[in-house]
Tab-separated table of C-alpha atoms and ligand atoms in Angstrom:
chain	number	residue	atom	x	y	z
A	217	UNK	CA	7.870	-9.300	-16.952
A	218	UNK	CA	5.227	-8.370	-14.404
A	219	UNK	CA	2.513	-10.446	-16.089
A	220	UNK	CA	4.704	-13.529	-15.946
A	221	UNK	CA	4.252	-13.420	-12.162
A	222	UNK	CA	2.645	-16.586	-10.884
A	223	UNK	CA	-0.115	-16.474	-8.353
A	224	UNK	CA	1.052	-17.658	-4.956
A	225	UNK	CA	-1.407	-19.025	-2.441
A	226	UNK	CA	-1.642	-16.692	0.546
A	227	UNK	CA	-1.684	-17.996	4.117
A	228	UNK	CA	-5.120	-18.147	5.781
A	229	UNK	CA	-4.290	-15.593	8.465
A	230	UNK	CA	-3.033	-12.029	7.910
A	231	UNK	CA	0.769	-12.012	8.270
A	232	UNK	CA	1.997	-10.298	11.433
A	233	UNK	CA	5.214	-8.297	11.475
A	234	UNK	CA	5.596	-9.371	15.118
A	235	UNK	CA	3.109	-11.892	16.497
A	236	UNK	CA	2.683	-11.109	20.183
A	237	UNK	CA	-0.577	-13.036	20.376
A	238	UNK	CA	1.060	-16.361	19.494
A	239	UNK	CA	3.414	-15.894	22.440
A	240	UNK	CA	0.599	-14.836	24.741
A	241	UNK	CA	-1.392	-17.966	23.893
A	242	UNK	CA	1.621	-20.148	24.717
A	243	UNK	CA	1.857	-18.807	28.289
A	244	UNK	CA	-1.633	-17.403	28.691
A	245	UNK	CA	-2.427	-19.147	31.975
A	246	UNK	CA	0.914	-18.282	33.574
A	247	UNK	CA	0.647	-14.618	32.623
A	248	UNK	CA	-2.971	-14.283	33.703
A	249	UNK	CA	-2.174	-15.855	37.065
A	250	UNK	CA	0.893	-13.677	37.551
A	251	UNK	CA	-1.075	-10.520	36.786
A	252	UNK	CA	-3.860	-11.579	39.118
A	253	UNK	CA	-1.374	-12.267	41.932
A	254	UNK	CA	-0.005	-8.730	41.655
A	255	UNK	CA	-3.460	-7.177	41.582
A	256	UNK	CA	-4.566	-9.138	44.620
A	257	UNK	CA	-1.235	-8.684	46.415
A	258	UNK	CA	-1.580	-4.918	46.251
A	259	UNK	CA	2.141	-4.012	46.039
A	260	UNK	CA	1.914	-2.158	42.772
A	261	UNK	CA	5.127	-0.189	43.249
A	262	UNK	CA	8.343	-2.109	44.016
A	263	UNK	CA	6.483	-5.312	44.875
A	264	UNK	CA	8.367	-8.597	45.378
A	265	UNK	CA	8.245	-9.357	41.613
A	266	UNK	CA	10.746	-6.549	41.020
A	267	UNK	CA	13.481	-8.203	43.042
A	268	UNK	CA	12.594	-11.610	41.635
A	269	UNK	CA	12.851	-10.364	38.062
A	270	UNK	CA	16.150	-8.650	38.814
A	271	UNK	CA	17.575	-11.888	40.201
A	272	UNK	CA	16.235	-13.869	37.231
A	273	UNK	CA	17.730	-11.444	34.714
A	274	UNK	CA	21.110	-11.513	36.457
A	275	UNK	CA	21.064	-15.274	36.382
A	276	UNK	CA	20.003	-15.362	32.745
A	277	UNK	CA	22.888	-13.251	31.460
A	278	UNK	CA	25.468	-13.739	34.209
A	279	UNK	CA	25.638	-10.109	35.381
A	280	UNK	CA	26.196	-9.474	39.105
A	281	UNK	CA	23.465	-6.837	39.423
A	282	UNK	CA	20.283	-6.002	37.559
A	283	UNK	CA	18.292	-2.854	38.270
A	284	UNK	CA	14.903	-2.702	36.587
A	285	UNK	CA	13.482	0.655	35.569
A	286	UNK	CA	10.735	2.416	33.673
A	287	UNK	CA	12.020	2.017	30.095
A	288	UNK	CA	15.038	1.379	27.934
A	289	UNK	CA	15.417	5.121	27.516
A	290	UNK	CA	15.472	5.682	31.276
A	291	UNK	CA	17.903	2.795	31.671
A	292	UNK	CA	20.403	4.652	29.474
A	293	UNK	CA	19.657	7.973	31.139
A	294	UNK	CA	20.138	6.539	34.640
A	295	UNK	CA	23.559	5.161	33.690
A	296	UNK	CA	24.646	8.567	32.373
A	297	UNK	CA	23.321	10.255	35.531
A	298	UNK	CA	25.071	7.754	37.794
A	299	UNK	CA	28.348	8.595	36.059
A	300	UNK	CA	27.770	12.360	36.389
A	301	UNK	CA	27.890	12.809	32.644
A	302	UNK	CA	26.582	16.242	31.703
A	303	UNK	CA	27.488	19.663	30.357
A	304	UNK	CA	30.879	19.736	28.659
A	305	UNK	CA	31.026	15.973	28.176
A	306	UNK	CA	31.005	14.086	24.884
A	307	UNK	CA	29.314	10.718	24.412
A	308	UNK	CA	29.886	8.820	21.171
A	309	UNK	CA	26.785	7.190	19.738
A	310	UNK	CA	25.984	5.538	16.428
A	311	UNK	CA	23.866	7.659	14.116
A	312	UNK	CA	22.028	4.628	12.736
A	313	UNK	CA	19.913	3.770	15.783
A	314	UNK	CA	16.676	4.606	17.560
A	315	UNK	CA	16.593	8.219	18.763
A	316	UNK	CA	16.678	7.265	22.465
A	317	UNK	CA	20.389	6.350	22.260
A	318	UNK	CA	21.308	9.989	21.561
A	319	UNK	CA	18.333	11.626	23.230
A	320	UNK	CA	19.477	10.695	26.729
A	321	UNK	CA	22.899	12.209	26.084
A	322	UNK	CA	21.346	15.535	25.133
A	323	UNK	CA	18.865	15.308	28.041
A	324	UNK	CA	21.642	15.160	30.636
A	325	UNK	CA	23.240	18.203	28.971
A	326	UNK	CA	26.115	16.339	27.328
A	327	UNK	CA	26.978	16.378	23.622
A	328	UNK	CA	26.291	13.340	21.461
A	329	UNK	CA	28.887	12.866	18.726
A	330	UNK	CA	27.473	10.741	15.926
A	331	UNK	CA	29.478	7.845	14.531
A	332	UNK	CA	29.076	6.108	11.180
A	333	UNK	CA	28.182	2.430	10.719
A	334	UNK	CA	30.059	-0.592	9.515
A	335	UNK	CA	29.027	-1.564	5.997
A	336	UNK	CA	28.168	-5.186	6.811
A	337	UNK	CA	26.893	-5.223	10.407
A	338	UNK	CA	25.383	-1.679	10.497
A	339	UNK	CA	26.877	-1.363	13.970
A	340	UNK	CA	29.221	1.418	15.080
A	341	UNK	CA	32.377	1.433	12.926
A	342	UNK	CA	35.628	1.588	14.886
A	343	UNK	CA	37.425	3.806	12.345
A	344	UNK	CA	34.600	6.307	12.508
A	345	UNK	CA	34.647	6.165	16.320
A	346	UNK	CA	38.344	7.069	16.233
A	347	UNK	CA	37.633	9.946	13.846
A	348	UNK	CA	34.787	11.188	16.058
A	349	UNK	CA	36.986	10.987	19.142
A	350	UNK	CA	39.605	13.199	17.501
A	351	UNK	CA	36.954	15.861	16.823
A	352	UNK	CA	35.773	16.239	20.444
A	353	UNK	CA	38.472	18.754	21.287
A	354	UNK	CA	37.494	21.011	18.392
A	355	UNK	CA	33.933	21.049	19.732
A	356	UNK	CA	35.166	21.961	23.215
A	357	UNK	CA	33.854	18.797	24.878
A	358	UNK	CA	35.601	16.121	26.916
A	359	UNK	CA	35.235	12.510	25.726
A	360	UNK	CA	33.576	10.484	28.486
A	361	UNK	CA	31.655	7.511	27.126
A	362	UNK	CA	30.682	5.348	24.189
A	363	UNK	CA	27.163	3.961	23.852
A	364	UNK	CA	27.419	0.967	21.549
A	365	UNK	CA	24.137	-0.346	20.130
A	366	UNK	CA	23.523	-4.016	19.283
A	367	UNK	CA	21.529	-3.071	16.220
A	368	UNK	CA	18.801	-5.480	15.093
A	369	UNK	CA	20.063	-7.873	17.790
A	370	UNK	CA	23.613	-8.314	16.549
A	371	UNK	CA	26.220	-7.465	19.201
A	372	UNK	CA	28.435	-4.483	18.362
A	373	UNK	CA	32.134	-4.897	17.485
A	374	UNK	CA	33.355	-5.136	21.082
A	375	UNK	CA	36.759	-6.619	20.196
A	376	UNK	CA	37.541	-3.269	18.578
A	377	UNK	CA	35.504	-0.933	20.808
A	378	UNK	CA	36.598	-2.286	24.209
A	379	UNK	CA	40.368	-1.793	23.767
A	380	UNK	CA	39.730	1.685	22.337
A	381	UNK	CA	37.629	2.612	25.379
A	382	UNK	CA	40.304	1.265	27.697
A	383	UNK	CA	43.064	3.171	25.908
A	384	UNK	CA	41.131	6.464	25.976
A	385	UNK	CA	39.596	5.954	29.423
A	386	UNK	CA	36.038	6.012	28.093
A	387	UNK	CA	33.089	4.330	29.763
A	388	UNK	CA	31.512	1.684	27.589
A	389	UNK	CA	27.737	1.405	27.807
A	390	UNK	CA	25.841	-1.216	25.822
A	391	UNK	CA	22.444	-0.161	24.502
A	392	UNK	CA	21.059	-3.694	24.274
A	393	UNK	CA	17.410	-2.737	23.773
A	394	UNK	CA	17.553	-4.947	20.675
A	395	UNK	CA	20.449	-7.173	21.652
A	396	UNK	CA	19.570	-8.627	25.058
A	397	UNK	CA	19.548	-12.407	24.747
A	398	UNK	CA	22.458	-12.374	22.300
A	399	UNK	CA	26.021	-13.575	22.752
A	400	UNK	CA	29.278	-11.916	21.719
A	401	UNK	CA	32.049	-14.494	21.234
A	402	UNK	CA	31.157	-16.500	24.304
A	403	UNK	CA	30.135	-13.489	26.427
A	404	UNK	CA	26.488	-12.856	27.124
A	405	UNK	CA	24.998	-9.489	26.307
A	406	UNK	CA	24.479	-7.940	29.736
A	407	UNK	CA	28.080	-8.505	30.823
A	408	UNK	CA	29.990	-6.231	28.425
A	409	UNK	CA	31.096	-2.709	29.338
A	410	UNK	CA	30.407	-0.843	32.570
A	411	UNK	CA	26.674	-1.270	32.148
A	412	UNK	CA	24.100	-2.675	29.761
A	413	UNK	CA	20.736	-1.016	29.225
A	414	UNK	CA	17.825	-2.953	27.827
A	415	UNK	CA	14.160	-2.320	27.065
A	416	UNK	CA	11.000	-4.340	27.637
A	417	UNK	CA	8.974	-2.339	25.122
A	418	UNK	CA	6.442	-4.873	23.793
A	419	UNK	CA	8.064	-5.270	20.364
A	420	UNK	CA	11.569	-5.997	21.697
A	421	UNK	CA	12.729	-9.630	21.837
A	422	UNK	CA	11.958	-9.683	25.588
A	423	UNK	CA	8.987	-7.383	26.072
A	424	UNK	CA	6.332	-6.615	28.652
A	425	UNK	CA	2.813	-5.247	28.132
A	426	UNK	CA	3.751	-1.607	28.445
A	427	UNK	CA	7.008	0.207	29.145
A	428	UNK	CA	9.882	-1.219	31.136
A	429	UNK	CA	13.634	-1.558	31.114
A	430	UNK	CA	16.663	-2.774	33.023
A	431	UNK	CA	20.338	-2.112	33.624
A	432	UNK	CA	22.885	-4.874	34.146
A	433	UNK	CA	26.276	-4.242	35.723
A	434	UNK	CA	29.025	-5.949	37.694
A	435	UNK	CA	29.840	-2.683	39.466
A	436	UNK	CA	28.329	-2.677	42.973
A	437	UNK	CA	28.806	1.084	43.485
A	438	UNK	CA	27.077	1.829	40.217
A	439	UNK	CA	24.223	-0.534	41.126
A	440	UNK	CA	23.715	1.277	44.414
A	441	UNK	CA	23.604	4.679	42.712
A	442	UNK	CA	21.132	3.384	40.128
A	443	UNK	CA	18.825	2.042	42.838
A	444	UNK	CA	18.844	5.483	44.407
A	445	UNK	CA	18.475	7.417	41.153
A	446	UNK	CA	15.461	5.464	39.915
A	447	UNK	CA	13.674	6.341	43.181
A	448	UNK	CA	14.102	10.153	43.335
A	449	UNK	CA	17.668	9.887	44.595
A	450	UNK	CA	16.677	8.208	47.826
A	451	UNK	CA	19.183	7.510	50.569
A	452	UNK	CA	18.538	5.227	53.523
A	453	UNK	CA	14.751	5.617	53.067
A	454	UNK	CA	12.438	7.249	50.574
A	455	UNK	CA	12.208	10.615	52.335
A	456	UNK	CA	15.989	10.846	52.618
A	457	UNK	CA	17.058	12.549	49.380
A	458	UNK	CA	20.772	12.308	48.769
A	459	UNK	CA	20.892	13.165	45.047
A	460	UNK	CA	18.663	14.392	42.224
A	461	UNK	CA	17.040	11.331	40.703
A	462	UNK	CA	13.821	10.572	38.879
A	463	UNK	CA	10.724	8.430	39.029
A	464	UNK	CA	12.293	5.623	37.059
A	465	UNK	CA	10.787	2.473	38.565
A	466	UNK	CA	9.363	-0.466	36.681
A	467	UNK	CA	5.772	-1.413	37.566
A	468	UNK	CA	5.354	-4.589	39.618
A	469	UNK	CA	2.715	-5.717	37.119
A	470	UNK	CA	5.130	-5.477	34.207
A	471	UNK	CA	7.831	-7.283	36.179
A	472	UNK	CA	5.425	-10.159	36.829
A	473	UNK	CA	4.829	-10.454	33.081
A	474	UNK	CA	8.530	-10.390	32.194
A	475	UNK	CA	9.236	-13.099	34.809
A	476	UNK	CA	6.938	-15.427	32.864
A	477	UNK	CA	8.278	-14.403	29.458
A	478	UNK	CA	11.893	-14.828	30.568
A	479	UNK	CA	11.218	-18.525	31.234
A	480	UNK	CA	10.675	-19.131	27.524
A	481	UNK	CA	13.110	-16.503	26.253
A	482	UNK	CA	16.059	-18.826	25.514
A	483	UNK	CA	13.742	-21.103	23.557
A	484	UNK	CA	12.353	-18.098	21.684
A	485	UNK	CA	15.843	-16.952	20.700
A	486	UNK	CA	16.446	-20.402	19.233
A	487	UNK	CA	13.191	-20.200	17.336
A	488	UNK	CA	14.141	-16.775	16.009
A	489	UNK	CA	17.424	-18.279	14.815
A	490	UNK	CA	15.511	-20.994	12.955
A	491	UNK	CA	13.378	-18.350	11.258
A	492	UNK	CA	16.511	-16.358	10.391
A	493	UNK	CA	18.152	-19.475	8.937
A	494	UNK	CA	15.161	-20.082	6.675
A	495	UNK	CA	15.229	-16.483	5.466
A	496	UNK	CA	18.986	-16.715	4.869
A	497	UNK	CA	18.552	-19.842	2.780
A	498	UNK	CA	15.715	-18.414	0.706
A	499	UNK	CA	17.132	-14.937	0.184
A	500	UNK	CA	20.916	-15.260	0.048
A	501	UNK	CA	21.064	-15.259	-3.740
A	502	UNK	CA	18.687	-12.377	-4.367
A	503	UNK	CA	19.489	-9.650	-1.843
A	504	UNK	CA	21.925	-8.691	0.916
A	505	UNK	CA	21.057	-10.775	3.973
A	506	UNK	CA	22.115	-9.925	7.548
A	507	UNK	CA	25.746	-10.537	8.410
A	508	UNK	CA	26.324	-12.075	11.823
A	509	UNK	CA	29.884	-12.017	13.139
A	510	UNK	CA	31.534	-15.418	13.689
A	511	UNK	CA	30.932	-16.751	17.205
A	512	UNK	CA	28.056	-14.365	17.895
A	513	UNK	CA	24.363	-14.979	18.461
A	514	UNK	CA	21.900	-12.334	17.426
A	515	UNK	CA	18.728	-11.837	19.452
A	516	UNK	CA	17.095	-11.186	16.056
A	517	UNK	CA	15.077	-8.169	17.111
A	518	UNK	CA	14.822	-7.572	13.380
A	519	UNK	CA	15.645	-9.514	10.243
A	520	UNK	CA	16.930	-6.763	7.982
A	521	UNK	CA	17.824	-7.160	4.329
A	522	UNK	CA	19.150	-4.606	1.911
A	523	UNK	CA	17.580	-3.879	-1.463
A	524	UNK	CA	18.399	-1.079	-3.913
A	525	UNK	CA	14.790	-0.424	-4.990
A	526	UNK	CA	13.178	-0.439	-1.575
A	527	UNK	CA	10.044	1.595	-2.269
A	528	UNK	CA	9.039	-0.683	-5.116
A	529	UNK	CA	9.724	-3.842	-3.103
A	530	UNK	CA	7.844	-2.517	-0.064
A	531	UNK	CA	4.833	-1.587	-2.191
A	532	UNK	CA	4.739	-4.969	-3.921
A	533	UNK	CA	4.977	-6.829	-0.628
A	534	UNK	CA	2.257	-4.689	0.885
A	535	UNK	CA	-0.015	-5.490	-2.051
A	536	UNK	CA	0.278	-9.208	-1.301
A	537	UNK	CA	-0.167	-8.834	2.454
A	538	UNK	CA	3.458	-8.940	3.617
A	539	UNK	CA	4.125	-6.209	6.192
A	540	UNK	CA	7.607	-4.682	6.343
A	541	UNK	CA	9.259	-1.870	8.274
A	542	UNK	CA	12.215	0.449	7.789
A	543	UNK	CA	14.637	0.796	10.697
A	544	UNK	CA	15.695	3.555	10.229
A	545	UNK	CA	14.693	5.782	7.310
A	546	UNK	CA	16.977	8.641	8.398
A	547	UNK	CA	20.143	8.461	10.523
A	548	UNK	CA	20.044	10.663	13.608
A	549	UNK	CA	22.684	13.134	12.398
A	550	UNK	CA	20.260	14.083	9.610
A	551	UNK	CA	17.224	14.442	11.885
A	552	UNK	CA	15.828	17.889	12.684
A	553	UNK	CA	16.385	17.497	16.415
A	554	UNK	CA	19.957	16.202	16.150
A	555	UNK	CA	21.524	17.658	13.018
A	556	UNK	CA	23.335	20.427	14.871
A	557	UNK	CA	25.299	18.042	17.064
A	558	UNK	CA	28.771	17.000	15.879
A	559	UNK	CA	29.392	13.892	13.818
A	560	UNK	CA	32.478	11.976	12.749
A	561	UNK	CA	32.622	13.698	9.360
A	562	UNK	CA	32.145	10.966	6.819
A	563	UNK	CA	28.718	9.456	7.523
A	564	UNK	CA	28.169	7.936	4.094
A	565	UNK	CA	27.753	4.302	5.156
A	566	UNK	CA	24.733	4.863	7.383
A	567	UNK	CA	23.261	7.454	5.035
A	568	UNK	CA	23.231	4.897	2.237
A	569	UNK	CA	22.066	2.033	4.465
A	570	UNK	CA	19.111	4.123	5.641
A	571	UNK	CA	17.888	4.228	2.042
A	572	UNK	CA	18.186	0.501	1.410
A	573	UNK	CA	17.430	-1.467	4.594
A	574	UNK	CA	14.162	-3.322	4.896
A	575	UNK	CA	13.030	-5.384	7.876
A	576	UNK	CA	10.879	-8.444	7.277
A	577	UNK	CA	8.351	-10.087	9.606
A	578	UNK	CA	10.309	-11.690	12.450
A	579	UNK	CA	9.100	-13.454	15.565
A	580	UNK	CA	9.621	-16.901	17.102
A	581	UNK	CA	6.245	-18.265	16.045
A	582	UNK	CA	6.343	-17.869	12.281
A	583	UNK	CA	5.277	-21.116	10.624
A	584	UNK	CA	7.136	-22.494	7.633
A	585	UNK	CA	4.317	-21.949	5.144
A	586	UNK	CA	3.902	-18.309	6.004
A	587	UNK	CA	7.616	-17.807	5.731
A	588	UNK	CA	7.821	-19.646	2.414
A	589	UNK	CA	5.086	-17.326	1.145
A	590	UNK	CA	7.036	-14.234	2.249
A	591	UNK	CA	10.216	-15.544	0.628
A	592	UNK	CA	8.457	-16.339	-2.654
A	593	UNK	CA	6.784	-12.947	-2.766
A	594	UNK	CA	10.109	-11.258	-2.130
A	595	UNK	CA	11.795	-13.306	-4.854
A	596	UNK	CA	9.083	-12.259	-7.259
A	597	UNK	CA	9.195	-8.577	-6.240
A	598	UNK	CA	12.959	-8.479	-6.731
A	599	UNK	CA	12.981	-10.408	-10.008
A	600	UNK	CA	10.241	-8.359	-11.596
A	601	UNK	CA	11.699	-5.093	-10.395
B	934	PLP	C1	13.725	0.592	21.838
B	934	PLP	C2	15.067	1.176	21.947
B	934	PLP	C3	15.409	2.068	22.986
B	934	PLP	C4	14.416	2.641	23.945
B	934	PLP	O1	13.686	1.737	24.676
B	934	PLP	P1	12.290	2.207	25.349
B	934	PLP	O2	12.000	1.114	26.314
B	934	PLP	O3	11.291	2.301	24.252
B	934	PLP	O4	12.516	3.502	26.016
B	934	PLP	C5	16.720	2.491	23.075
B	934	PLP	N1	17.648	2.088	22.189
B	934	PLP	C6	17.365	1.259	21.170
B	934	PLP	C7	18.457	0.837	20.247
B	934	PLP	C8	16.054	0.781	21.007
B	934	PLP	O5	15.785	-0.039	19.996
């Protein structure tokens, strides 16, 4: 039926998977001025913008403390370090996530145990977490923590994970690199678990113009340790070294940029929701659309559908100028670097999802025509497949 395909008028501009320039143009003056202020002010490390951003982030999500740092990866690592998690400890992580979630566990010397995904949300599945927990003993490691990931922006299944962590005395850490800005049943992401780690990598919903990250927590002792750890384990001053830390600070320049972007972040989340709604409407009858749990708001880091014949669909979309991406083509427990770590046993849900997921262009500034074009091209690719 391929020749029955009708020609669809393409938008004038190339379609962006994520359009960072549209956002930059919206707040161009503010960002340029903020950057200039930092350059002229001269406090490039731990300048006043760091504290300001930390206060703004705490206010935004309702956490008591925010500690900025060098990246989302370091945010996770710092939390593990602050809790003395290391050799002999087990940390449960989803397999279907970005490598950093598990990487930090291995870097501190602990053992990541990979957990399978839920079929509909792609987030960590509670039954698999329970199965993984029961295997820790066999691997000679002591269960210490769970890192839940808010994959694609959708908050993890905290109603199931939180009571399990409480019962088993496990720390709960939220890897909200994709989920910051979201809401879980009335609770803001940033306020769930002992600590929340997020990333300001440029492509995340709240990004800077380089690397950056932050940790949110209500725990004052933890906050104090994190402040020390991100600055070489400093004590009362920077040449007083009370613990082994790292150079994990966020640049003042990047903080100044995030301060400006945070002002429009809530509006951008709403715009992302509008884009997601339009995709849902146009695609619900032809492929598996994202499932968002009742009462939750996704930060829509990605809009991810599921199609059986992904390679064909991707190729057809590429031909007509629609960029797509696959997050993630291989779960971590099947990756060269991670395959020798334990997993929960049955990992079939994420293994299958990895072969079928496809992320579509998603950003707050997608106009209706461009989106209608993407939807029509996808309809055609799926129908003619
Ligand atoms: C991006 C990402 C990270 C790492 O963030 P960086 O700032 O790039 O270090 C960690 N976890 C998840 C789920 C991510 O998507």
